Short mmCIF file of C-alpha atoms in Angstrom, two decimals:
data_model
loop_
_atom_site.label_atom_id
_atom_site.label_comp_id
_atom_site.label_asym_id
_atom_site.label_seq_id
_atom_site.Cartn_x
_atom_site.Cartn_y
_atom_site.Cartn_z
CA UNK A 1 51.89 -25.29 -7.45
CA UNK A 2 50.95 -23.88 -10.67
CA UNK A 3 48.00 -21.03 -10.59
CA UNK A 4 46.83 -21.04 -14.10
CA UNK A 5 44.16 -18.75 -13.38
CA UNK A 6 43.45 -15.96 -12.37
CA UNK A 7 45.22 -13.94 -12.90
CA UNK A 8 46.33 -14.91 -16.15
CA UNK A 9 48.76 -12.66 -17.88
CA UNK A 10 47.45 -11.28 -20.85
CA UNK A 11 48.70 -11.29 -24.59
CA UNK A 12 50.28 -7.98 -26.03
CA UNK A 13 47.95 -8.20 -28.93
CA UNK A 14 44.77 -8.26 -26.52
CA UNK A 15 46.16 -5.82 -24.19
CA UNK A 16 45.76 -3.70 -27.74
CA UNK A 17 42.54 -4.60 -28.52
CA UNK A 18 41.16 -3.74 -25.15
CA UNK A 19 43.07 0.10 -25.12
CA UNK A 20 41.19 0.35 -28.57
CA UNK A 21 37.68 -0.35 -26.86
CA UNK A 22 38.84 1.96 -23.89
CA UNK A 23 39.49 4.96 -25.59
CA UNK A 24 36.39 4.82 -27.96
CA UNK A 25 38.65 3.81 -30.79
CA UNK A 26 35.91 0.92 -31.46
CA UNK A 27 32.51 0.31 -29.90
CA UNK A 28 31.87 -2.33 -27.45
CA UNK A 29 29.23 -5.01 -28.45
CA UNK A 30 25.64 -4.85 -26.46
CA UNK A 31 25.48 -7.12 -24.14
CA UNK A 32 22.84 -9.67 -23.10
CA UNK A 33 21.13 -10.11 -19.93
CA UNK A 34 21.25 -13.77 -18.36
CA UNK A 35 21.21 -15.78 -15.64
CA UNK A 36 23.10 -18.59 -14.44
CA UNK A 37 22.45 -21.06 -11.12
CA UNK A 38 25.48 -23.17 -9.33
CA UNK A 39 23.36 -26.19 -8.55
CA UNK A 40 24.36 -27.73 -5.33
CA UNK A 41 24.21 -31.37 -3.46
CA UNK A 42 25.97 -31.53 -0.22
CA UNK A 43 29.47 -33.78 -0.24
CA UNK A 44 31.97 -34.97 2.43
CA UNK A 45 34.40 -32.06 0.59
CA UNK A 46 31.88 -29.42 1.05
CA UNK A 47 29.22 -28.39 -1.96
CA UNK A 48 28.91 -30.41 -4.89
CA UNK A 49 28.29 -28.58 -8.10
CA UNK A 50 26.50 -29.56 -11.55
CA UNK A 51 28.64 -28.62 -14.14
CA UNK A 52 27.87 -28.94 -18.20
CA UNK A 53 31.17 -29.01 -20.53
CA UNK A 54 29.98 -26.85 -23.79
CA UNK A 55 30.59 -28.51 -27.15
CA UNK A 56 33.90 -27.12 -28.03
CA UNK A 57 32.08 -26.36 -31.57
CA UNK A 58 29.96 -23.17 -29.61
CA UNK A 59 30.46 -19.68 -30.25
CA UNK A 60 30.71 -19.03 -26.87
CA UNK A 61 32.70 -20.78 -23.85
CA UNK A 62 33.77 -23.49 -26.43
CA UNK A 63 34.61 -26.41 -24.65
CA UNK A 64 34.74 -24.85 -20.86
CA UNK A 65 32.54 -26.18 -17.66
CA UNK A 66 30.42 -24.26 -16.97
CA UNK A 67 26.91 -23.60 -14.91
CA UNK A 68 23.25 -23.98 -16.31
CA UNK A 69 22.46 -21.36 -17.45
CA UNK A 70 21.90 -18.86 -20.49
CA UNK A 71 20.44 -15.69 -21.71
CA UNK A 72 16.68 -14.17 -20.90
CA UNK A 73 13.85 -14.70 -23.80
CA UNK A 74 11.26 -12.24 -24.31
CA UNK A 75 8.67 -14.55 -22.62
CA UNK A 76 10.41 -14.34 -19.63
CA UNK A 77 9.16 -11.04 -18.96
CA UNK A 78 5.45 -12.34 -18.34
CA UNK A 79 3.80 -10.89 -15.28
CA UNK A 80 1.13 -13.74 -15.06
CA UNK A 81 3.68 -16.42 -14.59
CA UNK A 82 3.00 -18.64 -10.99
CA UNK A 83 5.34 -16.97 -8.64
CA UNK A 84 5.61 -17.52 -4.90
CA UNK A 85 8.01 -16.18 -2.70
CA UNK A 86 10.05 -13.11 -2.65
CA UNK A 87 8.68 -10.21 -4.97
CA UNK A 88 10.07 -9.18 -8.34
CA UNK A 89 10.48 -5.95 -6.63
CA UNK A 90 12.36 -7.38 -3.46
CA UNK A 91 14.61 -9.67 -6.37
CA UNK A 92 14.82 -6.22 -8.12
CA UNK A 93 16.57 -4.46 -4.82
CA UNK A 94 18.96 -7.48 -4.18
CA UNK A 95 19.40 -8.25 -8.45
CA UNK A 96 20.65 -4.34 -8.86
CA UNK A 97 17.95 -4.10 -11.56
CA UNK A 98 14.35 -2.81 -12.19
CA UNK A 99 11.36 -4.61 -11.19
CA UNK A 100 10.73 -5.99 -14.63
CA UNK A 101 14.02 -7.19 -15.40
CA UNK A 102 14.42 -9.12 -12.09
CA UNK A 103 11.07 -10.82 -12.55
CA UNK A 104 12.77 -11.90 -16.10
CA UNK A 105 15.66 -12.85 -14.41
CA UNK A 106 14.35 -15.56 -12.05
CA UNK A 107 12.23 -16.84 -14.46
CA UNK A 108 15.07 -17.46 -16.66
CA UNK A 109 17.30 -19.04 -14.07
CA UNK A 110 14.56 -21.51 -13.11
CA UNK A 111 13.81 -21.98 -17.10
CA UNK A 112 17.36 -22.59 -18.17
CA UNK A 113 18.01 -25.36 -15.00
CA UNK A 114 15.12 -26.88 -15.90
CA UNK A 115 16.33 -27.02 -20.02
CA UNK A 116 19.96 -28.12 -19.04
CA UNK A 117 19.61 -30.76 -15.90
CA UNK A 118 16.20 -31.79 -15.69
CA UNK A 119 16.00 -29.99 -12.40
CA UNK A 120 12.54 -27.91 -11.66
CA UNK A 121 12.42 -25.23 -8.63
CA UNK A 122 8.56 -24.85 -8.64
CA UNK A 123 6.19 -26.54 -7.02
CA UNK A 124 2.14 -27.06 -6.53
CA UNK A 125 1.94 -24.06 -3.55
CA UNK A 126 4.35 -21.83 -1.79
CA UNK A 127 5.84 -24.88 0.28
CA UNK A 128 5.56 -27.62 -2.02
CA UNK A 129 8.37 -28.34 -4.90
CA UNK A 130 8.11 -30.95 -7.71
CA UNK A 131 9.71 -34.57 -6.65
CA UNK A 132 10.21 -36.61 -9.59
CA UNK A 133 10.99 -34.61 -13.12
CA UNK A 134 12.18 -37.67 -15.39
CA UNK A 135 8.70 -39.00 -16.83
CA UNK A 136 8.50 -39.13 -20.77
CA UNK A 137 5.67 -36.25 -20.47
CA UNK A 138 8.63 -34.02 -18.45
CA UNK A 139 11.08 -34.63 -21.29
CA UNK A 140 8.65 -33.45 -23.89
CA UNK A 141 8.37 -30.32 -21.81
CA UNK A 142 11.53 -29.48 -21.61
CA UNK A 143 12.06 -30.37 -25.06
CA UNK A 144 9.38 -27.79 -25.81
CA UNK A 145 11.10 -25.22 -23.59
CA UNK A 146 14.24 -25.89 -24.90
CA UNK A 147 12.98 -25.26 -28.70
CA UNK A 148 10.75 -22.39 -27.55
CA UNK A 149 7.97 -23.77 -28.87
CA UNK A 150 6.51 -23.65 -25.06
CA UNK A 151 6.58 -20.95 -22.71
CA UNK A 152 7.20 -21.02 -19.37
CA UNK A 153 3.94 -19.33 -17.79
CA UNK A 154 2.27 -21.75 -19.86
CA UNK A 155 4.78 -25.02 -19.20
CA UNK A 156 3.55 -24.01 -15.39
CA UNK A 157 -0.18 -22.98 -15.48
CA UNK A 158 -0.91 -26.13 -17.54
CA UNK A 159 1.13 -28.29 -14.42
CA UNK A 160 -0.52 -26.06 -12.15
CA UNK A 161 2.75 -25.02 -10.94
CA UNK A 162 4.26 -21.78 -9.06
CA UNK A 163 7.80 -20.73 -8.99
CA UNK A 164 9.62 -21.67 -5.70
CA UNK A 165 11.48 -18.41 -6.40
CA UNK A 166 12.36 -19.01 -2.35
CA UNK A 167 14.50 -22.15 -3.32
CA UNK A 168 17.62 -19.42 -5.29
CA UNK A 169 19.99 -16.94 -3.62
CA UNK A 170 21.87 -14.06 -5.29
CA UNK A 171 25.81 -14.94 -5.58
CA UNK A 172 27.13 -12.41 -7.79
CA UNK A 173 26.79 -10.34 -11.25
CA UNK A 174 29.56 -10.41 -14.04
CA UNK A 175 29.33 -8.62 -17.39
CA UNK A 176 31.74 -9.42 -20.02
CA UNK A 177 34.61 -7.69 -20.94
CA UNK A 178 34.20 -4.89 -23.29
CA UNK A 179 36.95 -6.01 -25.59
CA UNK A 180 34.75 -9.54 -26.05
CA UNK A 181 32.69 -9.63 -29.26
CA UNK A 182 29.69 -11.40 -27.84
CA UNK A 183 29.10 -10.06 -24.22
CA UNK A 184 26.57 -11.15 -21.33
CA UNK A 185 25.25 -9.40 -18.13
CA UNK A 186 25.09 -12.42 -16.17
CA UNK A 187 23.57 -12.70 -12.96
CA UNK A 188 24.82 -15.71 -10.89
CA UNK A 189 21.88 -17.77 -8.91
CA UNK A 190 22.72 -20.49 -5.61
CA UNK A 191 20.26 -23.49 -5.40
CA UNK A 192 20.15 -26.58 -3.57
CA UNK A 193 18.92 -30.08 -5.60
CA UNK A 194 15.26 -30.41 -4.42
CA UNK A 195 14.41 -33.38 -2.28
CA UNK A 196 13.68 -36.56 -4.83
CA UNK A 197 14.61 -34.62 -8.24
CA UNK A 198 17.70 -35.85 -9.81
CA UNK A 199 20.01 -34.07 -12.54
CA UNK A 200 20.36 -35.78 -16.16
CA UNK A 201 22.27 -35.28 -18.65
CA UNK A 202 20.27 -33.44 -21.11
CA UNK A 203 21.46 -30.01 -22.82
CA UNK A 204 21.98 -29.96 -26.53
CA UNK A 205 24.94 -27.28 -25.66
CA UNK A 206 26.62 -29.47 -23.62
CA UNK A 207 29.03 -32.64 -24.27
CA UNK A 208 29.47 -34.26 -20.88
CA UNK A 209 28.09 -33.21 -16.87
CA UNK A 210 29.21 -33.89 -13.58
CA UNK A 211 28.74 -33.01 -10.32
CA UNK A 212 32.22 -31.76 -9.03
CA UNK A 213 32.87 -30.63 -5.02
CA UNK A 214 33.16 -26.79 -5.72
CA UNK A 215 36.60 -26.50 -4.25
CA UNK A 216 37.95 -30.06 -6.39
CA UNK A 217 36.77 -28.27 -9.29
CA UNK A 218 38.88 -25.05 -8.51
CA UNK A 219 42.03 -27.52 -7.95
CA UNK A 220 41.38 -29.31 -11.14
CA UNK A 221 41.41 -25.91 -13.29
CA UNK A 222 44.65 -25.11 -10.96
CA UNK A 223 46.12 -28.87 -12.38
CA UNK A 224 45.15 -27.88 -16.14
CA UNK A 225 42.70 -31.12 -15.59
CA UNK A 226 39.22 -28.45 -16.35
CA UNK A 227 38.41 -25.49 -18.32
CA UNK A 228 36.86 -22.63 -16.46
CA UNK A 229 36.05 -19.00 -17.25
CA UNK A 230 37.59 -16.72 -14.81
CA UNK A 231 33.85 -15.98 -13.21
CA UNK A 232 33.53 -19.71 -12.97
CA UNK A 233 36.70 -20.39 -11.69
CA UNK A 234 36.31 -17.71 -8.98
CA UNK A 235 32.50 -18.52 -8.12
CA UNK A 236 33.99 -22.35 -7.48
CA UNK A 237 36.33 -21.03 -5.01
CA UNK A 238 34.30 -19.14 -3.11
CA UNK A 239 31.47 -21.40 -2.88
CA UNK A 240 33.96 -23.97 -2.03
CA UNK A 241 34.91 -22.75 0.89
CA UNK A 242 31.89 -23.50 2.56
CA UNK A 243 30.82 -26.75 4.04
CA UNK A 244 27.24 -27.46 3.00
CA UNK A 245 24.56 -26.03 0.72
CA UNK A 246 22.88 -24.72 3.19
CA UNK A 247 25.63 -22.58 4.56
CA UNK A 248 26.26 -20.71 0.96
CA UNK A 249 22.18 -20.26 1.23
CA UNK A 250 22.42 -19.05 4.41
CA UNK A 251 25.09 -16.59 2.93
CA UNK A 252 23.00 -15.79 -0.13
CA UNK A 253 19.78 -14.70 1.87
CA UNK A 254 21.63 -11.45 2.64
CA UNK A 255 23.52 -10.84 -0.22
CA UNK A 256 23.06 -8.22 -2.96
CA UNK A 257 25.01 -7.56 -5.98
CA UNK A 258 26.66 -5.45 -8.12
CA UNK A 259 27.14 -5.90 -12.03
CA UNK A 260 31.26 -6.89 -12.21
CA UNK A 261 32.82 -5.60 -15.61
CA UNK A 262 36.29 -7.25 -15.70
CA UNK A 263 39.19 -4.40 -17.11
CA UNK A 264 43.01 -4.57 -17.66
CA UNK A 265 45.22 -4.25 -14.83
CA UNK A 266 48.85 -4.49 -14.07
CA UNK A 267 50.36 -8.42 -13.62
CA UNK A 268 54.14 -7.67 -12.57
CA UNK A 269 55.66 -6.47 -16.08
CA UNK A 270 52.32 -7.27 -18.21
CA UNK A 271 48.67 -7.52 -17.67
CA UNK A 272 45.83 -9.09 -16.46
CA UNK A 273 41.64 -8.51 -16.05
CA UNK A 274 40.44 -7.38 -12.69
CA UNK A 275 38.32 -9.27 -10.47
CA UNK A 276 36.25 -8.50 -7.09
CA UNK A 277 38.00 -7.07 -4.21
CA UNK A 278 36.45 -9.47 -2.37
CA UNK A 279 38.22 -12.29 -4.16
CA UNK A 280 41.45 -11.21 -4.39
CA UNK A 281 42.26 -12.58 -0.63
CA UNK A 282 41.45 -16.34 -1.80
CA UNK A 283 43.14 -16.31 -5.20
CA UNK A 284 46.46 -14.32 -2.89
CA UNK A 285 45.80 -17.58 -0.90
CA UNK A 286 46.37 -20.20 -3.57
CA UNK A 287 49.23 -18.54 -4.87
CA UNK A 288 50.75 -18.65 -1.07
CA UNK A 289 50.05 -22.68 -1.25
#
C-alpha cells in the first residue's frame, strides 16, 4: 500500500528554507492562536467526522479537508460571556495556556462550529443544549457571527444562552512550522453532534462537507482520494481508532496538551517534519500493512 503521508519526504529546496529559519538566517512569522473541533456522530466504522474542503482559491490549506475551525477574534476574550462548566482556569491547566487565553479559546471553538456547520454547543442552563439550529432567525445569526458584525456574548445573552463548555475535550495542540509564512497555534477540540441539531453546509471558506468515519478518511488520504494536512491526517487516525464518540470523550476528559511545533528530521537519505511520539506507533503501523 502506498503511505502518502506522513512522513512525506521533503524537497531539497524546503529542506533549505527551513535551515535558513533555524539558524536565525530569517525570522519566523508570528503565529496566530486558534482553535479547531473534530465534530463527531457515531458510525458502524467507528466515529464519524464533519469535514469542510477549503476553496482551493484560500491562502491557507487551499483545497484540503479539514475541521471547523479558525483563528480567535478579539471578542473572544470577553469575561461576561454565558459559560457553564469547567473554568477558564481549569481549561487553562489542561489548554497549556493562561487563564485568559483559554477562556478565548473555547469561546472560539464553539464560535467557529457554530459559523461553519450550523452546530451550537450552548444551551439554556448547565444541562440543557440547543435542539434545533436551522430556523431563518439562526441563519441570520450566524451570518452575523460570521461577518463580525455580532458578537458572541451578545449572539448568547440575547438567546439567553450559556456555553456547554462541558460538551468539548482537549485532543491535541499543533503550531505551524516555522519555515511556513502564515503560521497558527492551533488547539484541537473533540465534540459529539448534540441530540436533534444537524450539520449544514454553510461556510463561505469551504466548497463541499461530509461526514467521513475518522479512520475511512485516513485510508482515503492513504489512496490519494483526500487532501489532509499532516495534523489532520494524524488527528483522523487516532481518533479512528476508537469505536464511538463517547470513547474519544471518555479519552479527552483526562487529557492535557502540549503545543506540537513540527521540525525537519531524517527520512532514510532525505527529510521529513516530526510528529508526536505518541503517533509514530500508528503511522509505523500503516506502513507495516
Amino acid at each position: 500500500m502506498k503511505i502518502p503521508l506522513p512522513p512525506v519526504p521533503l524537497p531539497e529546496h524546503l529542506i533549505d528554507v527551513a535551515r535558513s529559519f533555524e539558524d536565525g538566517t530569517n525570522t519566523p512569522a508570528e503565529p496566530r492562536d486558534a482553535a479547531t473541533v473534530i465534530l463527531m456522530r457515531p458510525s458502524a466504522d467507528g466515529p464519524e467526522v464533519y469535514y469542510l474542503r477549503r476553496h482551493v482559491s484560500m491562502d491557507f490549506a487551499a483545497g484540503m479537508a479539514v475541521f471547523p475551525g479558525g483563528g480567535v477574534d478579539r471578542r473572544d476574550f470577553d469575561a461576561s460571556v454565558g459559560w457553564a462548566g469547567p473554568s477558564p482556569a481549569a481549561w487553562a491547566a489542561r489548554l497549556g495556556c493562561d487563564e485568559e487565553t483559554a477562556r478565548a479559546l473555547v469561546c472560539a471553538a464553539v464560535r467557529e462550529t457554530f459559523e461553519e456547520s450550523g452546530v451550537l454547543l450552548a444551551g439554556t442552563s448547565e444541562t440543557s443544549v440547543v435542539e434545533d439550529t436551522t430556523g431563518d432567525d439562526w441563519e441570520a445569526d450566524r451570518v452575523a457571527l460570521e461577518s463580525r458584525e455580532l458578537a458572541l456574548t451578545d449572539f448568547l445573552n440575547r438567546r439567553g444562552l450559556v456555553l456547554r463548555t462541558d460538551l468539548l475535550g482537549v485532543w491535541d495542540a499543533w503550531l505551524t512550522p516555522i519555515f511556513e509564512p502564515k503560521r497558527y497555534r492551533t488547539w484541537f477540540f473533540v465534540a459529539s453532534l448534540p441530540t436533534g441539531q444537524v450539520t449544514r453546509d454553510v461556510s463561505t471558506e469551504s466548497s463541499s462537507v461530509a461526514w467521513i468515519p475518522a479512520r475511512v478518511a485516513a485510508d482515503q488520504a492513504d489512496a490519494e482520494e483526500l487532501a489532509l494536512m499532516p495534523p489532520t491526517y494524524l488527528t483522523s487516525l487516532e481518533v479512528g481508532g476508537y469505536s464511538s464518540p463517547d470513547e474519544v470523550l471518555g479519552v479527552a476528559a483526562s487529557r492535557s496538551v502540549e503545543m506540537f511545533t513540527p521540525s525537519v528530521e531524517p527520512l532514510g537519505e532525505g527529510w521529513t517534519l516530526s510528529m508526536p511520539d505518541r503517533l509514530r506507533p500508528l503511522v509505523a503501523a500503516r506502513h507495516r500493512a
